[in-house]
C-alpha positions in Angstrom: -32.1 5.5 -16.9 -31.0 2.0 -16.1 -27.4 1.2 -15.2 -25.4 -0.6 -17.9 -22.3 -2.7 -17.0 -19.5 -2.8 -19.5 -16.4 -5.0 -19.4 -13.2 -3.1 -20.1 -11.7 -4.6 -23.3 -9.2 -2.1 -24.7 -6.6 0.6 -23.7 -9.0 3.5 -24.2 -11.5 2.0 -21.8 -8.8 1.1 -19.3 -7.7 4.7 -19.2 -11.3 5.8 -18.6 -11.6 3.2 -15.9 -8.5 4.6 -14.1 -9.4 8.2 -14.6 -12.9 7.8 -13.1 -11.4 7.7 -9.6 -9.8 11.2 -10.2 -13.1 12.5 -11.6 -15.2 11.3 -8.7 -12.9 12.9 -6.1 -11.9 16.1 -7.9 -13.5 18.2 -5.2 -12.2 16.2 -2.2 -9.5 17.8 0.0 -8.5 14.4 1.4 -8.2 12.2 -1.7 -4.8 11.6 -3.2 -4.8 10.4 -6.8 -2.5 7.6 -7.9 -0.5 8.1 -11.1 -2.6 7.1 -14.0 0.3 5.4 -15.8 1.1 3.3 -12.7 -2.6 2.2 -12.4 -2.8 1.2 -16.0 0.5 -0.7 -15.7 -0.8 -2.6 -12.7 -3.9 -3.7 -14.6 -2.1 -4.5 -17.9 -1.5 -8.2 -18.5 1.4 -7.5 -20.8 3.2 -5.3 -18.2 2.4 -6.7 -14.7 4.1 -10.1 -13.9 1.4 -10.7 -11.3 -0.7 -12.0 -14.2 1.5 -15.0 -14.4 -0.2 -16.4 -11.3 -3.4 -14.4 -11.5 -6.1 -12.9 -13.7 -8.3 -9.8 -13.6 -11.4 -8.4 -15.1 -12.5 -4.7 -15.1 -16.1 -3.4 -15.3 -17.5 0.1 -15.8 -21.0 1.1 -14.7 -22.6 3.6 -17.0 -25.8 5.6 -17.0 -26.9 7.7 -19.9 -23.5 7.4 -21.4 -21.7 8.7 -18.2 -19.5 6.5 -16.0 -20.9 6.2 -12.5 -18.9 3.3 -11.1 -16.0 0.9 -11.6 -14.7 -2.3 -10.1 -12.0 -4.9 -10.8 -12.2 -8.6 -10.1 -8.9 -10.3 -9.4 -7.9 -13.9 -8.7 -4.5 -14.6 -7.2 -4.0 -18.3 -7.7 -0.8 -18.4 -5.7 -2.5 -16.8 -2.7 -5.4 -19.2 -2.9 -2.9 -22.1 -2.9 -0.9 -20.6 0.0 -3.9 -20.0 2.2 -5.9 -23.1 1.0 -8.9 -21.1 -0.2 -10.9 -20.3 -3.3 -11.3 -16.5 -3.0 -11.7 -13.9 -5.6 -10.7 -10.3 -4.8 -12.3 -7.0 -5.7 -10.3 -3.8 -6.0 -10.1 -0.5 -7.9 -13.7 0.1 -6.7 -15.4 3.5 -6.9 -19.1 4.4 -7.3 -21.6 7.1 -6.8 -24.0 6.6 -3.8 -26.6 4.7 -5.8 -28.0 1.2 -4.8 -28.5 0.1 -8.5 -24.9 1.0 -9.4 -23.5 -0.9 -6.4 -25.7 -3.9 -7.0 -24.8 -4.2 -10.6 -21.1 -3.6 -10.2 -20.7 -6.2 -7.4 -23.1 -8.5 -9.2 -20.9 -8.5 -12.2 -17.8 -9.4 -10.3 -19.6 -12.0 -8.2 -20.9 -13.7 -11.3 -17.4 -13.7 -12.8 -15.9 -15.1 -9.6 -18.5 -17.9 -9.5 -17.8 -18.8 -13.1 -14.1 -19.3 -12.1 -15.1 -21.7 -9.2 -14.5 -19.2 -6.4 -16.4 -19.5 -3.2 -16.0 -16.0 -1.7 -15.2 -12.4 -2.7 -13.0 -10.2 -0.5 -11.4 -6.8 -0.7 -10.5 -4.1 -1.6 -7.3 -5.8 -2.4 -4.8 -5.9 -5.2 -2.6 -8.6 -6.5 0.0 -8.0 -3.9 0.6 -6.1 -0.6 2.3 -3.4 -2.6 -1.0 -2.6 -4.4 -3.6 -0.5 -2.7 -5.8 -2.3 -0.2 -8.4 -1.7 2.5 -11.5 0.4 2.5 -11.5 3.5 4.7 -14.0 3.1 7.6 -12.6 5.7 10.0 -10.7 8.9 9.3 -12.6 10.4 6.4 -11.4 13.9 7.4 -7.7 12.8 7.1 -5.7 13.1 3.9 -4.7 9.9 2.3 -1.1 8.8 1.4 0.5 7.5 -1.7 0.2 4.0 -0.4 -3.5 4.1 0.6 -7.0 4.4 -0.7 -9.4 7.2 0.1 -13.1 6.6 -0.2 -16.4 8.4 0.6 -18.1 7.5 3.9 -21.0 5.9 2.1 -18.8 3.1 0.7 -18.8 0.9 3.8 -22.5 1.3 4.2 -23.2 0.2 0.7 -21.0 -2.9 1.1 -22.7 -3.9 4.3 -26.1 -3.4 2.6 -25.3 -6.0 0.0 -24.0 -8.6 2.5 -20.3 -7.9 3.0 -18.9 -8.2 6.5 -15.6 -7.4 8.2 -12.7 -9.8 7.5 -9.7 -7.8 8.7 -8.9 -4.2 9.8 -5.7 -2.2 9.3 -4.9 0.7 11.7 -3.0 3.8 10.8 -1.1 6.1 13.2 0.6 9.5 13.3 3.9 8.8 15.0 5.3 12.0 16.4 9.1 12.4 16.1 10.8 12.8 19.5 13.3 15.5 20.0 16.0 12.9 20.7 16.5 9.1 20.5 14.8 7.5 23.5 17.4 6.2 25.9 15.8 2.7 25.9 16.3 2.6 22.1 20.0 3.6 22.4 20.6 0.9 25.0 18.8 -1.8 23.0 20.6 -0.8 19.8 24.0 -1.1 21.2 23.2 -4.6 22.7 21.6 -5.9 19.5 24.6 -4.8 17.3 27.1 -6.5 19.5 25.1 -9.6 20.3 24.1 -10.5 16.7 26.9 -8.9 14.7 24.7 -6.4 12.9 25.6 -3.2 11.1 23.5 -0.2 9.8 24.0 0.6 6.1 23.4 4.0 4.6 23.8 5.1 1.0 25.0 8.3 -0.6 24.8 7.2 -4.3 22.0 5.2 -5.9 24.4 2.7 -7.4 25.3 1.7 -3.8 21.8 0.4 -3.0 21.3 -1.7 -6.1 23.3 -4.7 -4.8 20.9 -4.8 -1.8 17.6 -4.2 -3.7 16.8 -7.9 -4.3 17.9 -8.8 -0.8 15.4 -6.3 0.6 12.5 -7.9 -1.2 13.7 -11.4 -0.2 13.7 -10.3 3.4 10.2 -8.8 2.8 8.9 -12.1 1.5 10.0 -13.8 4.7 9.0 -11.0 7.0 5.5 -10.6 5.6 4.7 -14.3 5.0 2.3 -14.7 8.0 0.3 -11.5 7.2 -3.3 -11.4 5.9 -3.5 -12.2 2.2 0.2 -12.0 1.6 1.8 -14.0 -1.2 5.5 -14.4 -1.8 6.6 -12.2 -4.7 8.1 -14.1 -7.6 11.5 -13.2 -9.1 9.8 -11.4 -12.0 7.6 -9.4 -9.6 10.6 -8.4 -7.5 12.4 -7.2 -10.6 9.2 -5.3 -11.5 9.0 -3.5 -8.1 12.8 -2.9 -7.9 12.6 -1.1 -11.3 9.6 0.9 -10.1 10.6 2.0 -6.6 14.4 2.0 -6.2 14.9 5.0 -8.6 12.5 7.2 -6.6 14.0 6.5 -3.2 15.4 9.3 -1.1 18.6 7.6 0.1 19.0 9.3 3.5 15.5 8.1 4.4 16.5 4.4 3.7 18.0 2.3 6.5 19.2 -1.2 6.1 20.5 -3.5 8.8 22.8 -6.3 7.7 24.5 -9.2 9.3 28.2 -8.6 8.9 29.3 -12.2 8.6 27.4 -12.8 5.3 26.0 -9.3 4.3 22.4 -10.6 4.6 19.6 -8.0 5.0 18.2 -8.6 8.5 15.9 -5.6 8.5 15.0 -2.6 6.3 13.2 0.7 6.8 12.1 2.4 3.6 10.6 5.8 4.4 9.9 8.7 2.1 8.8 12.4 2.3 5.0 12.4 2.3 4.0 13.0 -1.3 0.3 13.5 -0.8 0.1 17.2 -1.7 2.5 16.8 -4.6 0.3 14.0 -6.0 -2.8 16.1 -5.6 -1.1 18.9 -7.6 0.0 16.3 -10.3 -3.6 15.1 -10.7 -2.5 11.7 -11.6 -0.2 12.8 -14.4 3.6 13.2 -14.6 3.4 15.5 -17.5 3.6 18.4 -18.1 4.4 19.4 -14.5 3.6 16.4 -12.2 7.1 15.2 -12.1 8.3 18.6 -11.0 5.9 18.6 -8.0 7.1 15.1 -7.0 10.8 15.8 -7.4 10.5 19.1 -5.5 8.8 17.3 -2.6 11.2 14.4 -2.6 14.2 16.7 -2.1 12.7 19.4 0.1 12.8 19.2 3.9 9.5 17.6 4.8 7.2 18.1 7.8 5.7 14.6 7.3 7.3 11.3 6.3 5.7 8.0 5.3 6.8 4.7 6.7 6.5 2.9 3.4 8.0 -0.5 4.0 9.5 -1.8 7.2 10.5 -5.5 7.7 12.6 -7.7 9.9 13.5 -11.4 9.3 11.3 -13.6 11.5 14.3 -14.9 13.5 15.2 -11.4 14.5 11.7 -10.2 15.4 11.3 -8.7 18.9 15.1 -8.5 19.4 15.5 -4.8 18.9 16.3 -4.5 15.2 13.6 -1.9 14.8 15.3 0.2 17.5 18.5 0.2 15.3 16.6 1.6 12.4 14.8 4.3 14.4 18.1 5.3 16.1 19.4 6.1 12.6 16.3 7.8 11.3 15.3 10.0 14.3 18.3 12.3 14.1 17.8 12.7 10.3 14.1 13.6 10.8 15.0 16.1 13.6 17.7 17.8 11.4 15.1 18.3 8.6 12.3 19.4 10.9 10.0 16.4 10.5 7.0 16.6 12.8 5.4 13.2 12.4 5.4 10.0 10.3 2.4 8.3 8.7 2.6 4.6 9.7 0.4 3.5 6.8 -1.7 0.4 7.3 -0.8 -2.1 10.1 -3.0 -5.2 10.7 -5.0 -4.8 13.9 -3.8 -8.2 15.0 -0.1 -7.4 14.4 0.7 -6.6 18.0 4.4 -6.8 17.5 4.3 -4.0 14.9 2.1 -1.7 17.0 4.3 -2.4 20.1 7.2 -0.7 18.4 5.4 2.6 18.8 5.0 2.3 22.6 7.9 4.6 23.3 6.5 7.3 20.9 3.6 9.7 21.1 1.1 8.5 18.6 -2.4 9.1 17.3 -4.7 6.5 15.7 -6.3 8.6 13.0 -7.4 6.1 10.3 -8.8 2.6 10.0 -9.4 0.6 6.8 -11.1 -2.7 6.3 -11.1 -5.8 4.1 -14.6 -7.0 3.6 -15.7 -10.5 2.6 -18.8 -12.1 1.3 -19.2 -15.9 1.2 -21.3 -17.2 -1.7 -24.4 -19.2 -0.9 
């Protein structure tokens, strides 16, 4: 039967839109489902402050009453102003390997984007860098992480068939934890602390980190400003993410570097135990047992950690602040028996970020891509 495209217009359909990803990948050993409630919140205009500077539309592809694909079209007006472009984004995209499904899904988003005056379509991207982004093009035999997308190998082929080309790639690495802090790092750390008046902050109680929560995101806004597609988070967006992420942090895995003279956050490293297996067990749901799997993993000694967010103020970049953070974290990882860290996506052009791994054993195991199609 022919494929029918339906716009998502109510909560019930939005839930089916989100759950299709879990259904499609139910037999995949590498896919890690996102939490359904979080995905719905991201796409809900009434809950996500990103809609103040953007808009979105969601489509389902159905055949014979069965969902066979989904896609969201997004416009980030603030990003378009920042980067002087008229781009729409696509995200939350999944489909069976069927040309008609792909043609109609992307055709619907392209038609919508054109109607909004957009000149190009790129993705997979979300509203912000904290949303899932990048289509997997290498590493299909590697388990995904909480912060990344997994997709079947036929996805890139289908996008290229309909005229999408590479825009940017992100690389991902396994960073193997050394048995001790590299001597070079120790030396640099001592010099940096004395020269710039810096101090490492650690937290034992959650209330201790709250005064620094907004400072961390302010530093992130400045540190990530030059990166592909990044848009500075608004105050409401920062409040939204602070409320979402701070309560779930494992405090000994968080390192903050401050400038002692004014208590400014110069750099931050937010790492977490890898939650991939726990999220697979949860199957996208916190209840009835999903939260138990997640809490158990958060507070059990992990073999793998995720580098979730790492940032340094531009004026302190390449001055050794990263060494300070790793000097703090490496002994903690060794004590707990951590074998390696997942870097999560790093832009292939971000040489400064990749250079920080030069003193560590590493393995490039995944690549993901932002595609683009310019309208004729």
